[in-house]
Amino acid sequence: MAQKLRQRLYIIIFGTDTPAGKAFDVGLLIAILLSIIAVMLESVPSLQQRYGAIFSITELILTVAFTLEYITRIYVTERKRKYIFSFYGIIDLLSLLPTYLSLFFTGTQYLLVIRALRLLRVFRILKLGRFVGEGEQLGRALRASRHKITVFLGSVVTMVMIMGTVMYLVEGGENGFTSIPRSVYWAIVTLTTVGYGDIAPQTILGQTIASLVMIMGYAIIAVPTGIVTVELGKDRKKQEKRTCSECGNSGHSSDALYCKYCGAQL
Amino acid sequence: MAQKLRQRLYIIIFGTDTPAGKAFDVGLLIAILLSIIAVMLESVPSLQQRYGAIFSITELILTVAFTLEYITRIYVTERKRKYIFSFYGIIDLLSLLPTYLSLFFTGTQYLLVIRALRLLRVFRILKLGRFVGEGEQLGRALRASRHKITVFLGSVVTMVMIMGTVMYLVEGGENGFTSIPRSVYWAIVTLTTVGYGDIAPQTILGQTIASLVMIMGYAIIAVPTGIVTVELGKDRKKQEKRTCSECGNSGHSSDALYCKYCGAQL
Amino acid sequence: MAQKLRQRLYIIIFGTDTPAGKAFDVGLLIAILLSIIAVMLESVPSLQQRYGAIFSITELILTVAFTLEYITRIYVTERKRKYIFSFYGIIDLLSLLPTYLSLFFTGTQYLLVIRALRLLRVFRILKLGRFVGEGEQLGRALRASRHKITVFLGSVVTMVMIMGTVMYLVEGGENGFTSIPRSVYWAIVTLTTVGYGDIAPQTILGQTIASLVMIMGYAIIAVPTGIVTVELGKDRKKQEKRTCSECGNSGHSSDALYCKYCGAQL
Amino acid sequence: MAQKLRQRLYIIIFGTDTPAGKAFDVGLLIAILLSIIAVMLESVPSLQQRYGAIFSITELILTVAFTLEYITRIYVTERKRKYIFSFYGIIDLLSLLPTYLSLFFTGTQYLLVIRALRLLRVFRILKLGRFVGEGEQLGRALRASRHKITVFLGSVVTMVMIMGTVMYLVEGGENGFTSIPRSVYWAIVTLTTVGYGDIAPQTILGQTIASLVMIMGYAIIAVPTGIVTVELGKDRKKQEKRTCSECGNSGHSSDALYCKYCGAQL
């Protein structure tokens, strides 16, 4: 009897194929979103003064609910240890702690934004196979180009450190370049074309060097883009080439072991 | 007789192939542009004071003309309901309402900028087949990559929320990060490399985190670019491969049913 | 005799293959650069006060020299009319006028920067065939994608006008959005991720809309990049496929009529 | 005996395959990082006051250590001249000089950031073949597109000079465009979408021109991206096509002479 209840709960909580399972997941997402919005709005002073109590109560209720959910998850799954130490298991636990900690320490309730990570569950609901596949494809492209990206980032960091020091020497403290770390920060702001304008070169030599950094940044952005594009294109081609010998369908992701149309081994 | 007039009007108003039809559409576009410019200039206080009356009259005359045009369109078309609820039909109606509403409520005349959407008709005139095809190709590439873009935007939103909260805790209200929503706004401004500079980190730790966000934003922009490029390239290849079995010409868009050179079924 | 001198001058002035022709072109470029730098530095008040006379004299001497060069060019070429109305002929003339005009009107000397266009001659010297070919390839890719770019720019302009008006209504004059044209300017500054920060949204609703515009701008930049990349890639493939039937070499640009290795017709 | 020691030292200092060689390189990198961080932090006034002595001593000790390392390197290598004039040899020497110079001249210690270039040694440690290959691939792609990039940069520079002068004439000194060089600086800041906001157009005509520059900059960024992407894709294809005739493995870089799997000549 308890065994049956556990199994049914398991299907509702962990599954996403039954109507009940889907409804549970949608409800969970809404609750997560609500709690994140409450935390965010609570930080706005004017709202905090007026609706502070409502926010606190919402948070408390939701955290109790999430705690119950967490306990139930552990209860109904058979591979308890595996769940607890899985990615989602750790996130589920971490998203509970801040509220309890905030009873003892002030300020910790903001860590509740970790709950945002739970939103990643949304991909589970939408798992029409597509989203997971797309995410995997993006991830594979990024992983395949990680060496090139490391070389690229290494060069950028070296360049930024040298340009920052040069600007510190050229402009000096009176123009806002008060220290090398601050000048390096300026170099990053400029190279990435963010350009806050809180620090900006004033001397003609400084502006000339800054112009060089900007044009470099403008040209350099082509590199990561080129890398990711080529990898994505390559991945797609591989996928198109993999054909099932049983049913003849192609388009299998490059690490699939079985045909997604007929189940035959690839 | 009335039937004939209706048909002739239909060809002029809806058609773009006859000289009269073309002239009508060009005139319509000029009128639309005029009315938009009038609305925009009216919002400049100094111009409003001097030429306010001219703007109001221009607007009124043009709106009456557009109303007549709208009624005629309904009159001459045979599939009235289809036109009224079509994309252009709804835009045509919506672009009329603001002027009439502004007789009763103030401020509503600015909604006239909806008229800008009517400018999309320009693509109908230029419809040498090419423009529509190009727009479709762009649209198809965006649609084909919508799942990847969703995954991408989802990750960006999660990242921005977490970084915003972290910066709120690190920098605090005295440096402009007065609330979490405001800090999230800062994170978006930084990650997209817009960088207004209205809020900028002041502490060394804050600037270090900001540097990370910038470099991430710099690298992340590669992802949507890669996605769209690959889709566009794929679409083009498909198009090049589709060959008409009758005349042997290739280059048909992937959802064409008939050969655009000889009309044979593909 | 005069005929011979003319021919020799023609080879020196228009040609770039003989040592004298090369030396002439390099000297010309240096003179052009000098004159541009003089104009630019003259606009700096502190330099103008001290070295004003030097700048004026440099300018005058160089302009006289350029005038002589222009007259000689007309004299030595046989197809005078063709040169005068060619791209370089018009630029050569236009770059002379400002100095003479500045004798009668003040301020016109700044138009001398048109001389910068003469720098494009640099590509003629470097014409190891490569540069011209590369420029052509870029130009072809841009021309091939001009329809897609028109559709893209049209959509951006429509979007920017609508977002600008919305922000004008949301933020209003007290936050810097004093008129619709100014708000449209803000929308362009934001969508292109330039982000001056001279106008920035202050209300929460305004910041939310601005965030949307930024993320859109971030995603939209992928479109022109994708278009140009695909066209460049396509152009390269075509070039690789064109093979000379005589000598078997490939890599001819898509509008070449003769093999660049053996001169045979393609 | 001395010969043996020299050989063993050579393997430790120049080699990266033995555990001792790896440990030496990792230790070296940590020392380099330490010295760079010391230089950077020293430039922060508040830290300089409190920990100035510690920074100076750290710097001195590390420089002595690096000097010893440099001498040992020369001692153990057999091709002394080749090392001294190699890229790393020159960097190694240059990174020593600033500290010694700073004993006689003030300010020179900041040149120590040249040491950052020594960090490039990191790629030697990680030389699982991959990183070097990736760096080479990036370099090849950039080299192959250097002509296109020159044409592109030349056009950007010409455009920026003309737009800068136009804005100088339109906006004038009272709006911050005090000279042509400063206006050109503004044009670069805008075209590269950095957008500090230290100089921003105030007049309506100026803002209209600025909008054009921004949209151009937004479209132009597509060009270098397209160039690099196409070159990277081409390089990858070449690599995939090169197959060893002995072992049948493919994926050799386009300038490899021997198969990296079986050593056979390609």
PDB file of C-alpha atoms in Angstrom, chain B residues 33 36 39-41 43-45 107 110-111 113-114 116-117 119-120 123 126 128 130-132 134-135 137-138 142 149 152-153 156-157 181-182 184-185 188-199 216-222 224-226 228-230 232-233 236-237 240, chain C residues 144-152 154-155 157-158 160-163 165 168-169 178-182 184 186 189-202 204 206-208 210-212 214-219 221-223 225-231 234 237 241:
ATOM      1  CA  LEU B  33       5.703  58.789 -43.703  1.00  0.00           C
ATOM      2  CA  ILE B  36       4.641  59.746 -38.751  1.00  0.00           C
ATOM      3  CA  VAL B  39       3.606  63.024 -34.916  1.00  0.00           C
ATOM      4  CA  MET B  40       7.317  62.882 -34.098  1.00  0.00           C
ATOM      5  CA  LEU B  41       7.987  66.556 -34.667  1.00  0.00           C
ATOM      6  CA  SER B  43       6.468  66.021 -29.625  1.00  0.00           C
ATOM      7  CA  VAL B  44       9.361  68.519 -29.827  1.00  0.00           C
ATOM      8  CA  PRO B  45       8.191  71.376 -27.540  1.00  0.00           C
ATOM      9  CA  GLY B 107      -1.788  61.748 -25.086  1.00  0.00           C
ATOM     10  CA  TYR B 110       1.327  59.330 -29.862  1.00  0.00           C
ATOM     11  CA  LEU B 111      -0.045  55.866 -30.516  1.00  0.00           C
ATOM     12  CA  VAL B 113       3.365  55.670 -34.408  1.00  0.00           C
ATOM     13  CA  ILE B 114       1.613  52.346 -34.872  1.00  0.00           C
ATOM     14  CA  ALA B 116       4.963  52.919 -38.723  1.00  0.00           C
ATOM     15  CA  LEU B 117       3.875  49.307 -39.044  1.00  0.00           C
ATOM     16  CA  LEU B 119       5.351  51.057 -43.708  1.00  0.00           C
ATOM     17  CA  LEU B 120       5.842  47.323 -43.950  1.00  0.00           C
ATOM     18  CA  PHE B 123       7.905  45.404 -49.109  1.00  0.00           C
ATOM     19  CA  LEU B 126       9.268  46.281 -53.961  1.00  0.00           C
ATOM     20  CA  LEU B 128      10.159  41.825 -57.185  1.00  0.00           C
ATOM     21  CA  ARG B 130      13.250  39.022 -54.097  1.00  0.00           C
ATOM     22  CA  PHE B 131      12.445  41.013 -50.973  1.00  0.00           C
ATOM     23  CA  VAL B 132       9.672  38.749 -49.855  1.00  0.00           C
ATOM     24  CA  GLU B 134      14.771  37.303 -48.502  1.00  0.00           C
ATOM     25  CA  GLY B 135      12.496  38.181 -45.617  1.00  0.00           C
ATOM     26  CA  GLN B 137      14.613  33.209 -45.663  1.00  0.00           C
ATOM     27  CA  LEU B 138      15.578  35.318 -42.640  1.00  0.00           C
ATOM     28  CA  LEU B 142      15.143  32.501 -37.065  1.00  0.00           C
ATOM     29  CA  ILE B 149      17.588  30.742 -28.957  1.00  0.00           C
ATOM     30  CA  PHE B 152      20.232  30.621 -24.894  1.00  0.00           C
ATOM     31  CA  LEU B 153      17.886  33.334 -23.585  1.00  0.00           C
ATOM     32  CA  VAL B 156      21.135  34.490 -20.064  1.00  0.00           C
ATOM     33  CA  VAL B 157      18.134  35.401 -17.876  1.00  0.00           C
ATOM     34  CA  PRO B 181      15.711  44.615  -9.822  1.00  0.00           C
ATOM     35  CA  ARG B 182      17.968  47.630 -10.394  1.00  0.00           C
ATOM     36  CA  VAL B 184      19.570  42.956 -12.565  1.00  0.00           C
ATOM     37  CA  TYR B 185      19.000  45.910 -14.899  1.00  0.00           C
ATOM     38  CA  ILE B 188      21.665  43.301 -18.491  1.00  0.00           C
ATOM     39  CA  VAL B 189      23.198  46.664 -19.457  1.00  0.00           C
ATOM     40  CA  THR B 190      26.652  45.185 -18.882  1.00  0.00           C
ATOM     41  CA  LEU B 191      26.191  41.715 -20.373  1.00  0.00           C
ATOM     42  CA  THR B 192      24.774  43.111 -23.614  1.00  0.00           C
ATOM     43  CA  THR B 193      27.804  45.483 -23.758  1.00  0.00           C
ATOM     44  CA  VAL B 194      25.505  48.530 -23.852  1.00  0.00           C
ATOM     45  CA  GLY B 195      27.144  50.075 -20.776  1.00  0.00           C
ATOM     46  CA  TYR B 196      25.282  53.317 -20.040  1.00  0.00           C
ATOM     47  CA  GLY B 197      27.419  54.107 -17.035  1.00  0.00           C
ATOM     48  CA  ASP B 198      24.438  55.402 -15.007  1.00  0.00           C
ATOM     49  CA  ILE B 199      25.207  52.590 -12.547  1.00  0.00           C
ATOM     50  CA  MET B 216      31.205  36.528 -20.475  1.00  0.00           C
ATOM     51  CA  GLY B 217      28.963  38.876 -22.448  1.00  0.00           C
ATOM     52  CA  TYR B 218      31.723  39.289 -25.013  1.00  0.00           C
ATOM     53  CA  ALA B 219      32.052  35.531 -25.430  1.00  0.00           C
ATOM     54  CA  ILE B 220      28.322  34.779 -25.212  1.00  0.00           C
ATOM     55  CA  ILE B 221      27.422  37.015 -28.142  1.00  0.00           C
ATOM     56  CA  ALA B 222      29.146  34.389 -30.266  1.00  0.00           C
ATOM     57  CA  PRO B 224      23.299  33.578 -31.245  1.00  0.00           C
ATOM     58  CA  THR B 225      25.547  34.646 -34.121  1.00  0.00           C
ATOM     59  CA  GLY B 226      26.758  31.100 -34.614  1.00  0.00           C
ATOM     60  CA  VAL B 228      21.778  32.141 -37.045  1.00  0.00           C
ATOM     61  CA  THR B 229      24.774  31.790 -39.368  1.00  0.00           C
ATOM     62  CA  VAL B 230      24.533  28.006 -39.414  1.00  0.00           C
ATOM     63  CA  LEU B 232      21.134  30.662 -42.845  1.00  0.00           C
ATOM     64  CA  GLY B 233      23.875  28.590 -44.445  1.00  0.00           C
ATOM     65  CA  ARG B 236      20.830  28.368 -48.598  1.00  0.00           C
ATOM     66  CA  LYS B 237      22.213  24.904 -49.261  1.00  0.00           C
ATOM     67  CA  GLU B 240      20.577  25.342 -54.030  1.00  0.00           C
TER      68      GLU B 240
ATOM     69  CA  ALA C 144      24.797  39.829 -52.801  1.00  0.00           C
ATOM     70  CA  SER C 145      23.271  40.345 -49.371  1.00  0.00           C
ATOM     71  CA  ARG C 146      21.924  43.859 -50.010  1.00  0.00           C
ATOM     72  CA  HIS C 147      18.297  42.692 -50.214  1.00  0.00           C
ATOM     73  CA  LYS C 148      18.558  40.828 -46.918  1.00  0.00           C
ATOM     74  CA  ILE C 149      20.305  43.838 -45.369  1.00  0.00           C
ATOM     75  CA  THR C 150      17.509  46.151 -46.617  1.00  0.00           C
ATOM     76  CA  VAL C 151      14.858  43.933 -45.038  1.00  0.00           C
ATOM     77  CA  PHE C 152      16.936  43.846 -41.859  1.00  0.00           C
ATOM     78  CA  GLY C 154      13.801  48.271 -42.496  1.00  0.00           C
ATOM     79  CA  SER C 155      12.754  46.112 -39.545  1.00  0.00           C
ATOM     80  CA  VAL C 157      14.074  51.279 -38.229  1.00  0.00           C
ATOM     81  CA  THR C 158      10.429  50.330 -37.624  1.00  0.00           C
ATOM     82  CA  VAL C 160      13.378  51.736 -33.192  1.00  0.00           C
ATOM     83  CA  MET C 161      10.579  54.193 -34.011  1.00  0.00           C
ATOM     84  CA  ILE C 162       8.020  52.203 -32.040  1.00  0.00           C
ATOM     85  CA  MET C 163      10.303  51.615 -29.031  1.00  0.00           C
ATOM     86  CA  THR C 165       7.681  56.428 -28.871  1.00  0.00           C
ATOM     87  CA  TYR C 168       8.725  58.794 -24.622  1.00  0.00           C
ATOM     88  CA  LEU C 169       5.308  57.961 -23.181  1.00  0.00           C
ATOM     89  CA  THR C 178      12.035  65.264 -24.066  1.00  0.00           C
ATOM     90  CA  SER C 179      10.668  64.437 -27.525  1.00  0.00           C
ATOM     91  CA  ILE C 180      10.004  61.450 -29.801  1.00  0.00           C
ATOM     92  CA  PRO C 181      12.972  62.113 -32.120  1.00  0.00           C
ATOM     93  CA  ARG C 182      15.216  62.237 -29.055  1.00  0.00           C
ATOM     94  CA  VAL C 184      14.214  57.350 -31.122  1.00  0.00           C
ATOM     95  CA  TRP C 186      18.012  56.827 -27.486  1.00  0.00           C
ATOM     96  CA  VAL C 189      21.951  54.213 -29.081  1.00  0.00           C
ATOM     97  CA  THR C 190      20.632  51.304 -27.009  1.00  0.00           C
ATOM     98  CA  LEU C 191      19.792  48.803 -29.750  1.00  0.00           C
ATOM     99  CA  THR C 192      23.227  49.138 -31.343  1.00  0.00           C
ATOM    100  CA  THR C 193      24.738  48.556 -27.856  1.00  0.00           C
ATOM    101  CA  VAL C 194      26.601  51.893 -28.042  1.00  0.00           C
ATOM    102  CA  GLY C 195      25.041  53.150 -24.795  1.00  0.00           C
ATOM    103  CA  TYR C 196      26.343  56.702 -24.240  1.00  0.00           C
ATOM    104  CA  GLY C 197      24.389  57.125 -21.047  1.00  0.00           C
ATOM    105  CA  ASP C 198      23.497  60.746 -21.849  1.00  0.00           C
ATOM    106  CA  ILE C 199      19.861  59.619 -21.779  1.00  0.00           C
ATOM    107  CA  ALA C 200      19.007  56.626 -19.560  1.00  0.00           C
ATOM    108  CA  PRO C 201      15.661  55.339 -18.267  1.00  0.00           C
ATOM    109  CA  GLN C 202      14.910  56.111 -14.603  1.00  0.00           C
ATOM    110  CA  ILE C 204      11.242  50.730 -13.276  1.00  0.00           C
ATOM    111  CA  GLY C 206      11.318  52.207 -18.476  1.00  0.00           C
ATOM    112  CA  GLN C 207      14.249  50.097 -17.341  1.00  0.00           C
ATOM    113  CA  THR C 208      12.292  46.925 -18.022  1.00  0.00           C
ATOM    114  CA  ALA C 210      15.125  49.160 -22.037  1.00  0.00           C
ATOM    115  CA  SER C 211      16.254  45.686 -20.944  1.00  0.00           C
ATOM    116  CA  LEU C 212      14.075  44.172 -23.656  1.00  0.00           C
ATOM    117  CA  MET C 214      19.070  45.617 -25.183  1.00  0.00           C
ATOM    118  CA  ILE C 215      18.499  41.869 -25.324  1.00  0.00           C
ATOM    119  CA  MET C 216      16.839  42.301 -28.722  1.00  0.00           C
ATOM    120  CA  GLY C 217      19.805  44.335 -29.948  1.00  0.00           C
ATOM    121  CA  TYR C 218      22.121  41.652 -28.615  1.00  0.00           C
ATOM    122  CA  ALA C 219      20.256  38.929 -30.491  1.00  0.00           C
ATOM    123  CA  ILE C 221      23.333  41.643 -34.274  1.00  0.00           C
ATOM    124  CA  ALA C 222      23.503  37.966 -35.160  1.00  0.00           C
ATOM    125  CA  VAL C 223      21.470  38.611 -38.323  1.00  0.00           C
ATOM    126  CA  THR C 225      26.756  38.749 -39.247  1.00  0.00           C
ATOM    127  CA  GLY C 226      25.067  35.567 -40.375  1.00  0.00           C
ATOM    128  CA  ILE C 227      24.153  37.112 -43.728  1.00  0.00           C
ATOM    129  CA  VAL C 228      27.647  38.377 -44.542  1.00  0.00           C
ATOM    130  CA  THR C 229      29.311  35.161 -43.353  1.00  0.00           C
ATOM    131  CA  VAL C 230      27.113  32.967 -45.544  1.00  0.00           C
ATOM    132  CA  GLU C 231      27.684  35.216 -48.591  1.00  0.00           C
ATOM    133  CA  LYS C 234      29.452  31.057 -50.816  1.00  0.00           C
ATOM    134  CA  LYS C 237      33.253  28.224 -52.743  1.00  0.00           C
ATOM    135  CA  LYS C 241      35.146  25.674 -58.094  1.00  0.00           C
TER     136      LYS C 241
END
